JSON list of C-alpha atoms in Angstrom, two decimals:
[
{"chain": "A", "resi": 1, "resn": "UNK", "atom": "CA", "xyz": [-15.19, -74.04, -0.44]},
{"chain": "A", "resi": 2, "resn": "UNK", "atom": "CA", "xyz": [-14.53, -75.34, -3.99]},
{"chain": "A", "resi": 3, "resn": "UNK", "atom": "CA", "xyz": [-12.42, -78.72, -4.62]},
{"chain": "A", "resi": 4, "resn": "UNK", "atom": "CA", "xyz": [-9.26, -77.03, -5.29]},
{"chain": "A", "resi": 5, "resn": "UNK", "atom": "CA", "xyz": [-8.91, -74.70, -1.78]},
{"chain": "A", "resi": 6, "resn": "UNK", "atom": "CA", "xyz": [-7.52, -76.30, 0.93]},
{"chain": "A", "resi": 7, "resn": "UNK", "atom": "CA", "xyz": [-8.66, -75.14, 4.55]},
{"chain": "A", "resi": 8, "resn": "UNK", "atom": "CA", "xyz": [-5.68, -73.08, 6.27]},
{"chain": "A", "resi": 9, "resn": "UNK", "atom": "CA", "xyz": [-5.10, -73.87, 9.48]},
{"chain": "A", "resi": 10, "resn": "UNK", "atom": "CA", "xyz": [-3.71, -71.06, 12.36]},
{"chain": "A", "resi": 11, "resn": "UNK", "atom": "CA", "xyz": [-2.01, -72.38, 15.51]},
{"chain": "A", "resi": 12, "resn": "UNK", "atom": "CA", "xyz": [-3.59, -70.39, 18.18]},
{"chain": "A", "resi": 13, "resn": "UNK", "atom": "CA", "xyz": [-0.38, -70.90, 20.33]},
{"chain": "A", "resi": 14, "resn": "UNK", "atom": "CA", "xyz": [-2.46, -69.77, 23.89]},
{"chain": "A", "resi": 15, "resn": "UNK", "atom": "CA", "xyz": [-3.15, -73.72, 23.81]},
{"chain": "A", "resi": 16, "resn": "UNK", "atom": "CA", "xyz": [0.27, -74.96, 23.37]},
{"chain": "A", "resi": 17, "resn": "UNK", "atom": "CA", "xyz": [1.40, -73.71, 26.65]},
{"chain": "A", "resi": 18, "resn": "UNK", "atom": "CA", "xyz": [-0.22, -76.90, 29.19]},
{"chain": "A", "resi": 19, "resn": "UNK", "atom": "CA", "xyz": [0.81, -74.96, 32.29]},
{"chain": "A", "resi": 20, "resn": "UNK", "atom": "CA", "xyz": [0.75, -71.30, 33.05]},
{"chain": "A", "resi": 21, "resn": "UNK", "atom": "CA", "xyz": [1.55, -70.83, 37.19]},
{"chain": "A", "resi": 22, "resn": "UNK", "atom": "CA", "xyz": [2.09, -66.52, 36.31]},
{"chain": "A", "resi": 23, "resn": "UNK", "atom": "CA", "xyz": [0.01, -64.85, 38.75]},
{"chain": "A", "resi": 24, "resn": "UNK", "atom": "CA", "xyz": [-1.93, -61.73, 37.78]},
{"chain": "A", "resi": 25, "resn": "UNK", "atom": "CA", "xyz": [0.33, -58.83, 38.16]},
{"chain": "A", "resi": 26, "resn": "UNK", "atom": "CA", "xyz": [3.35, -60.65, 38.48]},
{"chain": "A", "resi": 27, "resn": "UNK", "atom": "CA", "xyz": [5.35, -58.87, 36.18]},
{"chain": "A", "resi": 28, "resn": "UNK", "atom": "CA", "xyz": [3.76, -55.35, 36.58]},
{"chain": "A", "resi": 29, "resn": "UNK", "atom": "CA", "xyz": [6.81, -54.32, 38.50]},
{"chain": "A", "resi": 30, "resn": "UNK", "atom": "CA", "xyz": [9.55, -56.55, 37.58]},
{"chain": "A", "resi": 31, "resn": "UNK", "atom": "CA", "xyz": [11.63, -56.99, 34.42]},
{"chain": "A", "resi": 32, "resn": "UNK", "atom": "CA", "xyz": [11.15, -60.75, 33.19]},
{"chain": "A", "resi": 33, "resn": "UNK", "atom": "CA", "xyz": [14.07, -63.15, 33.70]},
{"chain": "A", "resi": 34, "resn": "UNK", "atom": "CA", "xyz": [12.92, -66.25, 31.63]},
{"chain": "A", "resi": 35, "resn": "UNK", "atom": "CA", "xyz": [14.75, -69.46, 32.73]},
{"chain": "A", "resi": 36, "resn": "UNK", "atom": "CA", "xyz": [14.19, -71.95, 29.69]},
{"chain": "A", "resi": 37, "resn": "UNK", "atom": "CA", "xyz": [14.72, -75.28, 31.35]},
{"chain": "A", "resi": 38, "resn": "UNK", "atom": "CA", "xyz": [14.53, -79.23, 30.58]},
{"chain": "A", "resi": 39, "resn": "UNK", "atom": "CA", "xyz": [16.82, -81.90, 29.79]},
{"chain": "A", "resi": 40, "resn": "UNK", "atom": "CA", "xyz": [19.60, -81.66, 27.34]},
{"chain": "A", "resi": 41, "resn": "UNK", "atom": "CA", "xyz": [18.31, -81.50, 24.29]},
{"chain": "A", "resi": 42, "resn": "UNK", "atom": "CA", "xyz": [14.95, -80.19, 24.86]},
{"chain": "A", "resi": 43, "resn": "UNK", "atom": "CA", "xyz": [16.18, -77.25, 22.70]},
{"chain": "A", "resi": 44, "resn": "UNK", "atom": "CA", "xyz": [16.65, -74.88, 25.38]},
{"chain": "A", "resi": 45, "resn": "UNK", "atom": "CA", "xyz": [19.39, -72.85, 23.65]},
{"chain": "A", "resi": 46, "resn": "UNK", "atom": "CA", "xyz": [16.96, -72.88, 20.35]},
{"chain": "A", "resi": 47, "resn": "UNK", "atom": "CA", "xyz": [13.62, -71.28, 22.31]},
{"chain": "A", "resi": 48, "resn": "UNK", "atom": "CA", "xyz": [15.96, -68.72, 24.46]},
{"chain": "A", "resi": 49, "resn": "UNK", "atom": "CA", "xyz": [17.53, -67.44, 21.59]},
{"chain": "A", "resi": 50, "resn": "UNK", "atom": "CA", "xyz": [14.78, -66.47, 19.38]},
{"chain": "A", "resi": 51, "resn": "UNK", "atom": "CA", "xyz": [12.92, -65.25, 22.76]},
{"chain": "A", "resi": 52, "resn": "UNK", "atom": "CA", "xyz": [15.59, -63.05, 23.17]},
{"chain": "A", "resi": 53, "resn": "UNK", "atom": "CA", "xyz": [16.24, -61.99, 20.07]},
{"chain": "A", "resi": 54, "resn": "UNK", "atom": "CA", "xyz": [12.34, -61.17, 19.10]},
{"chain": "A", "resi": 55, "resn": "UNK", "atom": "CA", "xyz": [12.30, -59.37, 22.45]},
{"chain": "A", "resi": 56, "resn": "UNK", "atom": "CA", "xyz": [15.69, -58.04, 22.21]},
{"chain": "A", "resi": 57, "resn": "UNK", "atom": "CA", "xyz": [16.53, -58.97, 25.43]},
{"chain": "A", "resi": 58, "resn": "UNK", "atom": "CA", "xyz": [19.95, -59.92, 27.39]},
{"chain": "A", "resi": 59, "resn": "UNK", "atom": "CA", "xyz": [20.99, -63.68, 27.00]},
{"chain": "A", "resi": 60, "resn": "UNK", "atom": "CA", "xyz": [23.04, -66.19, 28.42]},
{"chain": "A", "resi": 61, "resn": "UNK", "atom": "CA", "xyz": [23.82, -69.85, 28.05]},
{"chain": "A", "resi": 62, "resn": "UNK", "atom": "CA", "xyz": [24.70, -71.58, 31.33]},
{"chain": "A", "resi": 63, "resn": "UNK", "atom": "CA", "xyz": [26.69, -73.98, 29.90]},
{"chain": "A", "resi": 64, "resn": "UNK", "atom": "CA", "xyz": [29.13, -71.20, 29.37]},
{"chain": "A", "resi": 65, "resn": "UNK", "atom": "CA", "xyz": [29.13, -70.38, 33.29]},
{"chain": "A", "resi": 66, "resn": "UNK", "atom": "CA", "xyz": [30.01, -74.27, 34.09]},
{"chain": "A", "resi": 67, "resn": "UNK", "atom": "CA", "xyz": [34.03, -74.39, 35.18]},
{"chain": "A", "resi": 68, "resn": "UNK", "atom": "CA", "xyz": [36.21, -76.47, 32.64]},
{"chain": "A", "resi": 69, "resn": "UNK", "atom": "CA", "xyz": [36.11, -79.34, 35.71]},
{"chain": "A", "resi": 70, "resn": "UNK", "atom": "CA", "xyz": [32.62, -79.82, 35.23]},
{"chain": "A", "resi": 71, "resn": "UNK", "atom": "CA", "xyz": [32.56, -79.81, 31.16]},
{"chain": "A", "resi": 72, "resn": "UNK", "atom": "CA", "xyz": [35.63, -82.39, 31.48]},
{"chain": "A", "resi": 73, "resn": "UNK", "atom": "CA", "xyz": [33.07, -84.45, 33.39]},
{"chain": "A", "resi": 74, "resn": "UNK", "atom": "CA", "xyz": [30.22, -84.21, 31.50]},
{"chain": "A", "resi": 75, "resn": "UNK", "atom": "CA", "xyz": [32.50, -84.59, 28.08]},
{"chain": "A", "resi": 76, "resn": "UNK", "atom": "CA", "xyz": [34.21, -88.34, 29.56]},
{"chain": "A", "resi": 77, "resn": "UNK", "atom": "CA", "xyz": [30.03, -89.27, 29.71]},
{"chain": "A", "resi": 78, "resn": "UNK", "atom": "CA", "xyz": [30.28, -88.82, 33.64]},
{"chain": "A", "resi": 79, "resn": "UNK", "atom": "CA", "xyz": [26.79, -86.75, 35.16]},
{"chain": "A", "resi": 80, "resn": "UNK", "atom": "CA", "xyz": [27.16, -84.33, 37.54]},
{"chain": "A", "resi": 81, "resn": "UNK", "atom": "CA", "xyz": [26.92, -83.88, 40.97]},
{"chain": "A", "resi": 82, "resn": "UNK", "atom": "CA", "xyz": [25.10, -81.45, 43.63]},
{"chain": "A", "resi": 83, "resn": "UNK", "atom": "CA", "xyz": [28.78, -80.68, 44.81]},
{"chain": "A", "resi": 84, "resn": "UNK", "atom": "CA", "xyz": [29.59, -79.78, 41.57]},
{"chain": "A", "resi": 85, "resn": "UNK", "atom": "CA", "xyz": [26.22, -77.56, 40.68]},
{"chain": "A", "resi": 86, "resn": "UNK", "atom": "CA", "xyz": [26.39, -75.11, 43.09]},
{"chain": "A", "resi": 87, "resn": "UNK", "atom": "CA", "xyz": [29.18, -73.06, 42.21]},
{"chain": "A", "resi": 88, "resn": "UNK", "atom": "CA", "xyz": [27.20, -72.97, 38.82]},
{"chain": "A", "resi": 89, "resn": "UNK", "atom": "CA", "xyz": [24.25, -72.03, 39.95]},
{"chain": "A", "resi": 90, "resn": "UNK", "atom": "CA", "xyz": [25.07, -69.31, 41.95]},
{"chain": "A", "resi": 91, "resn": "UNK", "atom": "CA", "xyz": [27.27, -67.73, 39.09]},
{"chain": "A", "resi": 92, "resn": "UNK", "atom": "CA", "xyz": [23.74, -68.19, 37.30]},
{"chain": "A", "resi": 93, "resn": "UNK", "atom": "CA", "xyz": [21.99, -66.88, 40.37]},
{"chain": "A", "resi": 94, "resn": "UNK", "atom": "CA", "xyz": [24.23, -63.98, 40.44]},
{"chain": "A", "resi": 95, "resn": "UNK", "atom": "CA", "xyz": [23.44, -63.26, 36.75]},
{"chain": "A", "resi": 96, "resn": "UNK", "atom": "CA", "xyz": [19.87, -63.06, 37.24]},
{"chain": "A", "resi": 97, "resn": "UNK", "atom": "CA", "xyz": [20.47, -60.85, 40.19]},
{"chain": "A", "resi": 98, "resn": "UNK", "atom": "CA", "xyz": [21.77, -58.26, 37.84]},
{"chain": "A", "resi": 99, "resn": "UNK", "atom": "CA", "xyz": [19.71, -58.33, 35.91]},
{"chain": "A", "resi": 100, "resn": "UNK", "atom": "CA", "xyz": [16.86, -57.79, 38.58]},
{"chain": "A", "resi": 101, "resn": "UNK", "atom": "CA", "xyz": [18.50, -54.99, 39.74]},
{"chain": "A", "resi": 102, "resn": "UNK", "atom": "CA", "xyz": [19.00, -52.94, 36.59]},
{"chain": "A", "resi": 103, "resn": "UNK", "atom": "CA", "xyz": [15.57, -53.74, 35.94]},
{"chain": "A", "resi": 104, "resn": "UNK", "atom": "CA", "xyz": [16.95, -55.72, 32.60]},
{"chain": "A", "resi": 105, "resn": "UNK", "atom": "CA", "xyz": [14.84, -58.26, 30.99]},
{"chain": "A", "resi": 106, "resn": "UNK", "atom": "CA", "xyz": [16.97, -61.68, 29.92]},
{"chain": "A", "resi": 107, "resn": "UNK", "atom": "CA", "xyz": [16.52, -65.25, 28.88]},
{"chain": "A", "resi": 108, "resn": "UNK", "atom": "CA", "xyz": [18.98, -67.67, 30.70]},
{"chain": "A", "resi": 109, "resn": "UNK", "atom": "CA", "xyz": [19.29, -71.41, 29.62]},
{"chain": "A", "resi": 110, "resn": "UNK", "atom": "CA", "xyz": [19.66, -73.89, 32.06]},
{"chain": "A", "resi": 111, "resn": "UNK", "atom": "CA", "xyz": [18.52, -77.35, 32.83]},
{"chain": "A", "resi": 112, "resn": "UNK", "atom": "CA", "xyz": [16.98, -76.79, 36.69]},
{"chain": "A", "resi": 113, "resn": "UNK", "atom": "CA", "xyz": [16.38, -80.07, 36.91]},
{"chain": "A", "resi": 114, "resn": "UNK", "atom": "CA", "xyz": [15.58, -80.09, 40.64]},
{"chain": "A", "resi": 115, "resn": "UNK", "atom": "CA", "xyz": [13.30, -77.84, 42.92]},
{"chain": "A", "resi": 116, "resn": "UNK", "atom": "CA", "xyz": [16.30, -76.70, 45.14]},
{"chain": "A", "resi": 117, "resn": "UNK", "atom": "CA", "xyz": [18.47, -75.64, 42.04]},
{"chain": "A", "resi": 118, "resn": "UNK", "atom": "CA", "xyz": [15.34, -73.70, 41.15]},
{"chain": "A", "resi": 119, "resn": "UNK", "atom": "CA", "xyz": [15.30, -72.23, 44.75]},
{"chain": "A", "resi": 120, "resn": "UNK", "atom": "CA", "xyz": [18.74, -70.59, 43.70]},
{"chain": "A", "resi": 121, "resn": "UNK", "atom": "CA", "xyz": [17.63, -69.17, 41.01]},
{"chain": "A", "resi": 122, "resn": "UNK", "atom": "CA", "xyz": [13.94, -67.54, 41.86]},
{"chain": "A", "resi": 123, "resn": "UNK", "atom": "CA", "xyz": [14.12, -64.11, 41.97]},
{"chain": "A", "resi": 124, "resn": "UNK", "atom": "CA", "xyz": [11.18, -61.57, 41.58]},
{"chain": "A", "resi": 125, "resn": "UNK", "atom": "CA", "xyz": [10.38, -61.45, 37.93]},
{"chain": "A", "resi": 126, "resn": "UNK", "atom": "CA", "xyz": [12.20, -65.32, 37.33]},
{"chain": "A", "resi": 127, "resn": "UNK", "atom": "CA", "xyz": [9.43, -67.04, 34.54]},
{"chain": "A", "resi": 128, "resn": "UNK", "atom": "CA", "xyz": [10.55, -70.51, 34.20]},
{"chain": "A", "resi": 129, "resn": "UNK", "atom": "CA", "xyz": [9.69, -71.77, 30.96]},
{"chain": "A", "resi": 130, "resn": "UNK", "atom": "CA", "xyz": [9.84, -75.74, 31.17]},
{"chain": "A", "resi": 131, "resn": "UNK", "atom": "CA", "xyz": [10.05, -77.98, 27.72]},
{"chain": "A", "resi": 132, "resn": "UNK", "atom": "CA", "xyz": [8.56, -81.06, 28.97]},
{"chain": "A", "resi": 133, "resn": "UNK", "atom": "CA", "xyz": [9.09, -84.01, 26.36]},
{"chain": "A", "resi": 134, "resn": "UNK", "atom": "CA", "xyz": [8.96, -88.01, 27.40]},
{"chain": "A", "resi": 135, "resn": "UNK", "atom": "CA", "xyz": [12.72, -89.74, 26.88]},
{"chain": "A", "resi": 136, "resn": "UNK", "atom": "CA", "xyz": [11.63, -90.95, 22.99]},
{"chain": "A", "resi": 137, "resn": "UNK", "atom": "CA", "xyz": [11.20, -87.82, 22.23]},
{"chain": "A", "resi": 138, "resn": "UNK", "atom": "CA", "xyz": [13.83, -85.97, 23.95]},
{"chain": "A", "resi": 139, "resn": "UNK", "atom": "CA", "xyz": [16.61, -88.56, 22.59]},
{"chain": "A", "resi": 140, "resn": "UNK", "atom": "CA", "xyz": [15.66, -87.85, 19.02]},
{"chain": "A", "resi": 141, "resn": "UNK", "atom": "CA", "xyz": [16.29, -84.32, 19.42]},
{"chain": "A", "resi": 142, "resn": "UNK", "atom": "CA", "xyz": [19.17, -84.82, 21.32]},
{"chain": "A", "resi": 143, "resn": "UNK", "atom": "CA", "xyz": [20.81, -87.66, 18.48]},
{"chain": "A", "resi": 144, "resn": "UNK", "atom": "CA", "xyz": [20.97, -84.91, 15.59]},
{"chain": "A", "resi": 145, "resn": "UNK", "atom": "CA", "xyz": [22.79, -82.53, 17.51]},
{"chain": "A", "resi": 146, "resn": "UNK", "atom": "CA", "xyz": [26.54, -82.82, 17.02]},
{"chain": "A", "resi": 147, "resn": "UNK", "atom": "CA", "xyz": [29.18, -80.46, 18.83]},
{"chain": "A", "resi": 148, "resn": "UNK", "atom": "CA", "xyz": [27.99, -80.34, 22.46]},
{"chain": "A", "resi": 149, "resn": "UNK", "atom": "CA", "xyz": [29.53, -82.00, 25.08]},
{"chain": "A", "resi": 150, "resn": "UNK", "atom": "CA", "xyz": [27.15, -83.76, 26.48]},
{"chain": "A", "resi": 151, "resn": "UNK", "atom": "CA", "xyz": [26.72, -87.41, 25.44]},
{"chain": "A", "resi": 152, "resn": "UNK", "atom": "CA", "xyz": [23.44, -89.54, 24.71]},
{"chain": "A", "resi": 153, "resn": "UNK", "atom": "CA", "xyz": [23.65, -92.06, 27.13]},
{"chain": "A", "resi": 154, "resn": "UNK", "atom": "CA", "xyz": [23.67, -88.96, 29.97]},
{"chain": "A", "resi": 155, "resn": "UNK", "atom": "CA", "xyz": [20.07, -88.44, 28.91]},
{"chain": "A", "resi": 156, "resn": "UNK", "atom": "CA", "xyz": [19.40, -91.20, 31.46]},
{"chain": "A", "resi": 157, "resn": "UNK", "atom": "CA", "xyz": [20.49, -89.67, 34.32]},
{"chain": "A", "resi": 158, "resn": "UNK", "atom": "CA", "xyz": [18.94, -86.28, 33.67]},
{"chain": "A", "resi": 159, "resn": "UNK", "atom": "CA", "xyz": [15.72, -87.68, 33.34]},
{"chain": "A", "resi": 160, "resn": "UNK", "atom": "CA", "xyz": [16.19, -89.93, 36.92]},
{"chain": "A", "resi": 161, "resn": "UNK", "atom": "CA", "xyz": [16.86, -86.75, 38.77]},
{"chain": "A", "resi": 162, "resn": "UNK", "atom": "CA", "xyz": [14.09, -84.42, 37.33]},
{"chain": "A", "resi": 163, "resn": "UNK", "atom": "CA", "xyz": [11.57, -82.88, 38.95]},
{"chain": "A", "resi": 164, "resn": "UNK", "atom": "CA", "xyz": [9.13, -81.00, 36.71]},
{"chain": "A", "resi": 165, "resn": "UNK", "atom": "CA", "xyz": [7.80, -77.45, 38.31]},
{"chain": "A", "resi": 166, "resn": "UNK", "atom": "CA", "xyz": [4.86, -77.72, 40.82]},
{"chain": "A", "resi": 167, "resn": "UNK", "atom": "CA", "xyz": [2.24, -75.77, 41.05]},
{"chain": "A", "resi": 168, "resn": "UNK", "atom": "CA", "xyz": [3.42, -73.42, 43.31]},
{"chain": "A", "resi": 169, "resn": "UNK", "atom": "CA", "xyz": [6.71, -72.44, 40.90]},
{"chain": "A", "resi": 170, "resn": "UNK", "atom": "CA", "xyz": [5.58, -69.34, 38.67]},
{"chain": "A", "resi": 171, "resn": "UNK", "atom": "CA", "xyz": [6.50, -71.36, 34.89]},
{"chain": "A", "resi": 172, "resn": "UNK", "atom": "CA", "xyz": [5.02, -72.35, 31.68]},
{"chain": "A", "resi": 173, "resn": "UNK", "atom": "CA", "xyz": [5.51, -75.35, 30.77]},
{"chain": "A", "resi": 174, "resn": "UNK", "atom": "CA", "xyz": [5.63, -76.38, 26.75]},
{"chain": "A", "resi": 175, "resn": "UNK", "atom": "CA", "xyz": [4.46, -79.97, 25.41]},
{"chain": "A", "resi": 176, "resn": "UNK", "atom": "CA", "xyz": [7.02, -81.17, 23.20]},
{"chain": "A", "resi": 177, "resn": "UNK", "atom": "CA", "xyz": [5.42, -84.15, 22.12]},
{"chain": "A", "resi": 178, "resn": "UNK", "atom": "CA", "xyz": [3.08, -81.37, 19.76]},
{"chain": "A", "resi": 179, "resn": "UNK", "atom": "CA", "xyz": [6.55, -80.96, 17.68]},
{"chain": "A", "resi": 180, "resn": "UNK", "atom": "CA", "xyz": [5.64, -77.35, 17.24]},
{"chain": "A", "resi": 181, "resn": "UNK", "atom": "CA", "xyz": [8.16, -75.00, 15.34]},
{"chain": "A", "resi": 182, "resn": "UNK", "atom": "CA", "xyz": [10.78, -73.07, 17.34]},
{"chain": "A", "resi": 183, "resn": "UNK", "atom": "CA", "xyz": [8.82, -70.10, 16.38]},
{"chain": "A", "resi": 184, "resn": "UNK", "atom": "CA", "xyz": [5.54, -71.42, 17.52]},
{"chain": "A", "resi": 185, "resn": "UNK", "atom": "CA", "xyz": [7.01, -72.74, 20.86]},
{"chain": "A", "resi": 186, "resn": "UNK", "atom": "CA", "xyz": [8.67, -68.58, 21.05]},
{"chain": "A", "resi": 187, "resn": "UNK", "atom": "CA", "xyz": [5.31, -67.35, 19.84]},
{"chain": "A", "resi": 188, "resn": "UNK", "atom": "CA", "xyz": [3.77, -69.39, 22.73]},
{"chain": "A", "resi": 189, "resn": "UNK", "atom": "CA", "xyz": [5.70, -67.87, 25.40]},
{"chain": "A", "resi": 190, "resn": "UNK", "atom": "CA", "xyz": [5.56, -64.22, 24.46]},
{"chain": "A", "resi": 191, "resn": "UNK", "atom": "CA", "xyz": [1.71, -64.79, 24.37]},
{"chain": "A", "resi": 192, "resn": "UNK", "atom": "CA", "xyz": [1.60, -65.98, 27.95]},
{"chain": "A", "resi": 193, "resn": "UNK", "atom": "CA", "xyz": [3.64, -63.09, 28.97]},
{"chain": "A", "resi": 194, "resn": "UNK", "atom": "CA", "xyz": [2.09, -60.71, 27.71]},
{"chain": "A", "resi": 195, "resn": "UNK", "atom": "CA", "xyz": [-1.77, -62.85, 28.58]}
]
């Protein structure tokens, strides 16, 4: 290599996924449902989108499925309760259902912090897709966003009630301390899929 070439470097993406739980054959007769979860601002909304758009697959935002009770909540700063979640989660269930049924493929967003909102949302097909990041690196993702109702300081108590996946939950789970691209971290996903 002469002075003035510079080594490229590729991203070989099949690393960048830390956790991969799909068992062999999983989706040989289901549609995927991909359930991009993590705290707010993990960039769930960012990943699920261009999933679903490279795929051309269904999408939906569960932020839009919360009732306006529940976004007055979250917007006066106040977290959320169980008592308040489950209506949610089984308008998100019911969405994945649908989906399942039709034998439709779809990206959902939603946070599923705990194991037993999980539970109400595993169907056959369901791929969680988990962006793990520590709280330093969450919160500066989460400061540059503007327009979203929920506030900073509620980082706190998303983080005290989360429960990663275990072992035993079929997910991939990104790093998001690697700072990869939204591409790279869509690129990494449709790789495991299809691995």
């Amino acid at each position: 290599m002469s002075e003035q070439e510079t080594p490229t470097m590729t991203l070989d993406t099949t690393e960048e996924v830390i956790e991969d739980t799909i068992p062999d054959g999983y989706l040989r007769d289901a549609a995927p449902i991909l359930v991009v979860m993590g705290v707010c601002g993990c960039g769930k909304t960012s990943v699920a989108t261009a999933i679903a758009e490279r795929q051309g697959w269904d999408s939906a935002e569960a932020d839009d499925f919360h009732p306006q009770a529940n976004i007055d909540k979250m917007a006066a700063g106040i977290p959320l309760t169980d008592d308040d979640r489950w209506g949610w989660l089984d308008k998100l269930a019911a969405w994945i259902r649908e989906h399942v049924e039709s034998g439709k493929p779809g990206v959902l967003t939603c946070s599923a912090l705990k194991k037993v909102y999980r539970d109400k949302l595993r169907l056959p097909g369901v791929v969680f897709v988990y962006l793990s990041g520590d709280y330093d690196t969450v919160m500066k993702l989460l400061s540059h966003r503007s327009g979203h109702f929920m506030k900073p300081a509620m980082l706190d108590s998303q983080f005290a009630i989360l429960e990663p996946p275990s072992a035993d939950e079929v997910h991939l789970t990104i790093d998001l301390s690697r700072h990869m691209t939204v591409e790279q971290e869509t690129q990494a996903v449709i790789d495991a899929l299809e691995g």
